Coordinates of N, CA, C and O in Angstrom, one line a residue:
W297 N -63.6 -13.5 29.3 CA -62.2 -12.7 28.9 C -61.4 -13.1 27.8 O -61.1 -12.4 26.9
I298 N -61.8 -14.3 27.9 CA -61.1 -15.6 27.0 C -61.8 -15.0 25.3 O -60.9 -14.5 24.1
P299 N -63.1 -15.2 24.9 CA -63.3 -14.6 23.5 C -63.1 -13.5 23.4 O -62.8 -12.6 21.9
L300 N -63.0 -12.2 24.5 CA -62.8 -10.5 24.3 C -61.1 -10.3 23.9 O -61.0 -9.5 23.1
L301 N -60.5 -11.2 24.5 CA -58.4 -11.3 23.6 C -58.2 -12.0 22.9 O -57.5 -11.7 21.5
F302 N -59.2 -13.1 22.3 CA -58.3 -14.1 21.4 C -59.4 -14.7 20.3 O -59.6 -15.5 20.1
G303 N -60.7 -13.6 19.9 CA -61.8 -14.1 18.9 C -62.8 -15.2 19.3 O -63.1 -14.8 21.0
S304 N -64.0 -14.9 19.1 CA -64.5 -15.8 19.5 C -64.7 -17.4 19.4 O -65.8 -18.0 19.8
Q305 N -63.5 -17.5 18.9 CA -63.6 -19.2 19.6 C -63.1 -19.2 20.5 O -62.2 -19.3 20.8
I306 N -63.8 -20.6 20.9 CA -63.2 -21.0 22.8 C -62.5 -22.6 22.5 O -63.7 -22.9 22.1
D307 N -61.8 -22.0 23.3 CA -61.1 -23.8 23.4 C -62.1 -24.5 24.2 O -62.5 -24.5 25.5
K308 N -62.0 -25.9 24.0 CA -62.5 -27.2 24.6 C -61.5 -26.4 26.1 O -62.3 -26.7 26.6
Q309 N -60.6 -26.7 25.9 CA -59.4 -27.2 26.5 C -60.3 -25.6 28.3 O -61.1 -25.8 29.1
Y310 N -60.4 -24.0 27.1 CA -61.4 -23.5 28.2 C -62.3 -23.8 28.7 O -62.4 -23.4 30.2
E311 N -63.5 -24.8 28.4 CA -64.9 -24.9 28.5 C -64.0 -25.9 30.1 O -65.0 -26.1 31.2
F312 N -63.0 -26.9 29.8 CA -62.9 -27.4 30.9 C -62.5 -27.0 31.6 O -62.7 -27.7 32.9
I313 N -61.5 -25.6 31.7 CA -61.1 -24.8 32.4 C -62.3 -24.3 33.4 O -62.1 -23.7 34.5
K314 N -63.1 -24.3 32.8 CA -63.9 -23.0 34.1 C -65.2 -23.8 34.3 O -66.2 -23.0 35.5
K315 N -65.2 -25.4 34.8 CA -65.4 -25.8 35.5 C -64.9 -25.4 36.8 O -63.8 -25.4 37.6
K316 N -66.1 -24.9 38.1 CA -65.3 -25.4 39.6 C -65.7 -25.9 40.2 O -67.1 -27.0 40.7
P317 N -65.1 -25.8 41.3 CA -64.2 -25.1 41.5 C -62.5 -25.4 40.8 O -62.1 -26.3 40.9
I318 N -62.6 -24.7 41.0 CA -60.5 -24.9 39.7 C -59.7 -23.4 41.0 O -59.9 -22.3 41.6
V319 N -58.8 -23.6 41.5 CA -57.4 -23.3 41.1 C -57.0 -22.6 40.4 O -56.1 -23.4 39.8
P320 N -56.5 -21.2 40.5 CA -56.2 -20.7 39.0 C -54.8 -21.0 38.9 O -54.4 -20.5 40.1
Y321 N -54.3 -20.7 37.7 CA -52.9 -20.5 37.1 C -52.9 -19.5 37.3 O -52.9 -18.5 36.7
L322 N -52.4 -18.6 38.9 CA -52.1 -17.2 38.6 C -51.3 -16.3 37.6 O -50.8 -15.4 37.3
Q323 N -50.2 -17.2 37.1 CA -48.6 -16.0 35.7 C -49.7 -16.4 34.5 O -49.3 -14.6 34.0
T324 N -51.5 -17.3 34.4 CA -52.1 -16.8 32.9 C -52.7 -15.8 33.2 O -53.2 -14.8 32.0
Y325 N -52.9 -15.6 33.8 CA -54.6 -14.2 34.7 C -53.1 -13.3 34.5 O -53.2 -11.4 34.4
L326 N -52.1 -13.5 35.2 CA -51.4 -11.5 35.7 C -51.1 -11.6 34.7 O -50.7 -10.4 34.0
T327 N -50.6 -12.6 33.5 CA -49.8 -11.9 31.9 C -51.2 -11.3 31.2 O -50.6 -10.6 30.8
N328 N -52.4 -12.2 31.3 CA -53.2 -11.2 30.7 C -53.3 -10.3 31.1 O -53.9 -9.0 30.7
I329 N -53.8 -9.7 32.7 CA -53.9 -8.9 32.9 C -52.7 -6.9 32.4 O -52.8 -6.6 32.1
Y330 N -51.9 -8.0 32.4 CA -50.3 -7.3 32.2 C -50.5 -6.6 30.5 O -50.3 -5.6 30.3
K331 N -50.9 -7.2 30.1 CA -51.1 -7.1 29.0 C -52.0 -6.4 28.5 O -51.9 -5.6 27.5
I332 N -53.2 -6.8 29.0 CA -54.1 -4.8 28.8 C -53.8 -4.2 29.4 O -53.7 -3.3 28.7
I333 N -53.3 -4.0 30.5 CA -53.1 -2.8 31.5 C -51.5 -2.0 30.0 O -51.6 -0.9 29.4
N334 N -50.8 -3.1 29.7 CA -49.9 -2.1 28.7 C -49.8 -1.9 27.2 O -49.2 -1.4 26.6
K335 N -50.5 -3.1 26.8 CA -50.3 -3.3 25.9 C -51.8 -2.8 25.1 O -52.1 -1.9 24.0
E336 N -52.4 -2.3 25.7 CA -53.5 -1.3 25.1 C -53.5 -0.1 25.2 O -53.2 0.4 26.4
D337 N -54.6 0.1 24.6 CA -54.1 2.1 24.5 C -54.9 1.9 25.4 O -56.6 1.6 25.1
N338 N -54.6 3.4 25.7 CA -56.3 4.3 27.3 C -57.0 5.0 26.3 O -57.8 5.2 26.9
F339 N -56.1 5.8 24.8 CA -57.7 6.0 24.5 C -58.3 5.6 22.4 O -56.8 4.8 22.3
V340 N -58.6 5.5 22.0 CA -59.2 5.3 20.8 C -58.5 6.3 20.0 O -58.4 6.9 19.5
G341 N -57.4 5.2 19.4 CA -57.1 5.8 18.7 C -56.1 6.7 18.5 O -55.3 6.7 19.1
N342 N -55.8 7.6 18.2 CA -55.1 9.5 17.9 C -55.6 10.1 18.4 O -54.8 11.3 19.2
S343 N -56.7 9.9 19.2 CA -57.3 11.3 20.6 C -57.2 10.7 21.7 O -56.7 9.5 22.5
T344 N -57.4 12.4 22.6 CA -57.1 11.9 23.8 C -57.8 12.3 24.2 O -57.7 12.1 25.7
N345 N -58.8 12.8 24.1 CA -60.3 12.3 25.4 C -61.3 12.0 25.0 O -62.3 11.2 24.3
I346 N -61.2 10.5 24.0 CA -62.4 9.5 24.3 C -61.4 8.3 23.7 O -60.2 7.7 23.5
I347 N -62.2 8.0 25.3 CA -61.8 7.0 26.5 C -62.0 5.8 25.6 O -63.3 5.5 25.5
N348 N -61.2 4.3 26.1 CA -60.7 3.3 25.2 C -61.7 2.4 26.6 O -60.9 1.8 27.1
F349 N -62.4 2.0 26.0 CA -64.2 1.3 27.4 C -63.7 0.1 26.8 O -63.6 -1.1 28.0
S350 N -63.0 -0.7 26.0 CA -62.7 -1.8 25.6 C -61.7 -2.4 26.8 O -62.3 -3.5 26.9
K351 N -60.9 -1.7 26.6 CA -59.7 -1.6 27.5 C -60.6 -2.3 29.1 O -59.7 -3.5 29.8
S352 N -60.8 -1.0 29.7 CA -61.7 -1.3 30.7 C -62.7 -3.1 31.0 O -62.5 -3.1 31.9
I353 N -63.0 -2.8 30.1 CA -64.1 -3.7 29.9 C -63.5 -5.1 30.1 O -63.6 -6.0 30.8
K354 N -62.1 -5.1 29.0 CA -61.7 -7.0 29.2 C -61.1 -6.1 30.7 O -61.1 -7.8 31.3
L355 N -60.6 -5.8 31.5 CA -60.0 -6.2 32.9 C -61.0 -6.6 33.8 O -60.2 -6.8 34.9
F356 N -62.3 -5.8 33.5 CA -62.9 -6.0 34.6 C -63.6 -7.2 34.2 O -63.6 -8.1 35.5
K357 N -63.9 -7.8 33.3 CA -64.5 -9.2 33.0 C -63.0 -10.2 33.6 O -63.6 -11.2 34.4
L358 N -61.6 -9.8 33.2 CA -61.0 -10.6 33.5 C -60.9 -10.6 35.6 O -60.3 -12.2 36.0
L359 N -60.3 -9.1 35.8 CA -61.0 -9.5 37.4 C -62.1 -10.2 38.1 O -61.9 -10.9 39.2
N360 N -63.2 -9.8 36.9 CA -64.7 -10.0 37.7 C -64.2 -12.2 38.1 O -64.9 -12.8 39.2
E361 N -63.6 -12.4 37.3 CA -63.3 -13.9 37.2 C -63.0 -14.5 37.7 O -62.8 -15.4 39.0
L362 N -61.4 -13.3 38.3 CA -60.9 -13.8 39.5 C -61.7 -14.0 40.8 O -61.5 -14.8 41.7
R363 N -62.4 -13.1 40.8 CA -63.3 -12.6 42.4 C -63.8 -13.9 42.7 O -63.8 -14.4 43.1
E364 N -65.2 -14.5 41.5 CA -65.5 -15.4 40.8 C -64.8 -16.3 41.8 O -65.5 -17.6 42.4
I365 N -63.9 -16.9 41.0 CA -62.9 -18.1 41.8 C -62.9 -17.9 43.3 O -62.8 -19.1 44.0
Q366 N -62.4 -17.0 43.7 CA -62.4 -17.2 44.9 C -63.2 -17.0 46.2 O -63.5 -17.6 46.9
Q367 N -64.4 -16.9 45.7 CA -65.5 -16.8 46.5 C -66.5 -18.3 46.2 O -67.1 -18.6 47.3
E368 N -65.2 -19.2 45.5 CA -65.4 -20.8 45.5 C -65.4 -21.2 46.7 O -64.3 -21.0 47.5
K369 N -66.6 -21.8 47.5 CA -65.7 -23.0 48.2 C -65.4 -24.0 48.9 O -65.1 -24.7 47.2
Y370 N -64.0 -24.4 48.9 CA -63.3 -25.9 48.3 C -63.6 -26.6 49.7 O -63.2 -26.4 50.7
N371 N -63.5 -28.3 48.7 CA -63.9 -29.5 49.9 C -62.3 -30.2 49.9 O -62.4 -31.1 49.3
L372 N -62.1 -29.1 50.9 CA -60.3 -29.8 50.6 C -60.2 -30.8 52.2 O -61.0 -30.3 52.9
L373 N -59.2 -31.6 51.6 CA -58.9 -32.5 53.0 C -57.9 -32.7 53.8 O -56.5 -32.2 53.0
P374 N -57.7 -31.7 54.6 CA -55.9 -32.3 55.3 C -55.3 -33.2 55.1 O -56.2 -34.0 55.4
V375 N -54.7 -32.6 54.6 CA -53.1 -34.4 54.9 C -52.1 -33.7 55.8 O -51.3 -32.8 56.0
Y376 N -52.1 -34.3 56.8 CA -51.5 -34.4 58.2 C -49.5 -34.1 58.1 O -49.3 -34.0 57.9
Q377 N -49.5 -35.3 57.0 CA -48.0 -36.0 57.0 C -47.7 -34.5 55.4 O -46.0 -33.9 56.0
I378 N -48.1 -33.4 55.1 CA -48.3 -32.4 54.1 C -47.2 -31.7 55.4 O -46.4 -30.3 55.3
Q379 N -48.8 -31.5 56.4 CA -48.5 -30.6 57.7 C -47.2 -30.5 58.1 O -46.8 -29.5 58.4
Q380 N -46.8 -31.4 58.6 CA -46.0 -31.8 59.3 C -44.6 -31.4 59.4 O -44.0 -30.9 59.0
F381 N -44.5 -31.8 57.3 CA -43.8 -31.6 56.5 C -42.5 -30.2 57.0 O -41.7 -29.9 56.6
F382 N -44.9 -29.4 55.8 CA -44.1 -27.6 56.3 C -43.8 -26.8 57.7 O -43.0 -25.9 58.0
H383 N -43.8 -28.0 58.7 CA -43.9 -27.5 60.0 C -42.3 -27.5 60.4 O -42.2 -27.5 61.6
S384 N -41.8 -28.6 60.2 CA -40.8 -28.6 60.1 C -39.4 -27.6 60.5 O -38.7 -27.8 60.6
F385 N -40.0 -27.0 58.6 CA -39.0 -25.8 58.7 C -38.7 -25.0 59.5 O -39.5 -24.6 60.4
P386 N -37.8 -25.0 59.9 CA -37.1 -23.2 60.4 C -38.5 -22.3 60.0 O -39.1 -21.9 59.0
E387 N -38.5 -21.7 61.6 CA -39.7 -19.3 60.9 C -38.6 -19.5 60.4 O -37.6 -18.7 60.8
Y388 N -39.0 -18.5 59.5 CA -39.3 -17.4 58.1 C -39.3 -16.4 58.6 O -40.3 -16.3 58.6
H389 N -38.3 -15.3 59.4 CA -37.9 -13.6 60.1 C -38.2 -13.0 58.5 O -37.0 -12.6 58.0
Y390 N -38.7 -12.0 57.7 CA -38.4 -10.9 56.5 C -37.3 -10.1 57.8 O -36.0 -9.7 56.7
E391 N -37.7 -9.4 58.4 CA -37.6 -8.5 58.8 C -35.8 -8.6 59.8 O -35.0 -7.9 59.1
T392 N -35.2 -10.0 59.8 CA -34.2 -10.4 60.2 C -33.5 -10.5 59.5 O -32.5 -10.1 59.4
K393 N -33.9 -10.8 58.1 CA -33.0 -11.1 57.3 C -32.6 -9.9 56.6 O -32.2 -9.6 56.2
V394 N -33.1 -9.0 56.4 CA -33.3 -7.4 55.8 C -32.4 -7.0 56.5 O -30.9 -6.3 56.1
R395 N -31.9 -7.0 57.7 CA -31.1 -6.2 59.0 C -29.7 -7.5 59.1 O -28.5 -6.4 58.4
Q396 N -30.4 -7.9 58.3 CA -28.8 -8.8 58.2 C -28.3 -8.6 57.0 O -26.6 -8.6 56.8
N397 N -28.7 -8.8 55.9 CA -27.8 -8.5 54.6 C -27.5 -6.7 54.3 O -27.2 -6.6 53.6
K398 N -28.1 -5.9 55.5 CA -27.3 -4.5 55.7 C -26.3 -4.2 56.0 O -24.9 -4.6 56.7

C-alpha cells in the first residue's frame, strides 16, 4: 500500500518494518484508512456513475496487510512481574461508571 499512497519509491525503513512478526503502530494504519476513505473521491472525475476502484484497491491492500499481521504467530514469553502489576489494579466496570455519571 505504501507505493500506492506515496509513489513508487519505498523507504529502507519501510522494508525494515515489513519484516514480520511485528506489532503494528495502529495510529499509522488508522490515519491511512481515514485518508483513503475521506480524502479520495468515490467517483472518477466529475462523474457520478464511474466508481473509483483505485480507492477500493488501496483500502483493500491496507486492510489485507493488517489481516496478515494478525495471522502471524508471536513467540512471546510471559513476564510475571508485569502481569502482577496489572492484576494489582482494581477491576474496572464500565457500566458502573456510566450509571454513576448519570
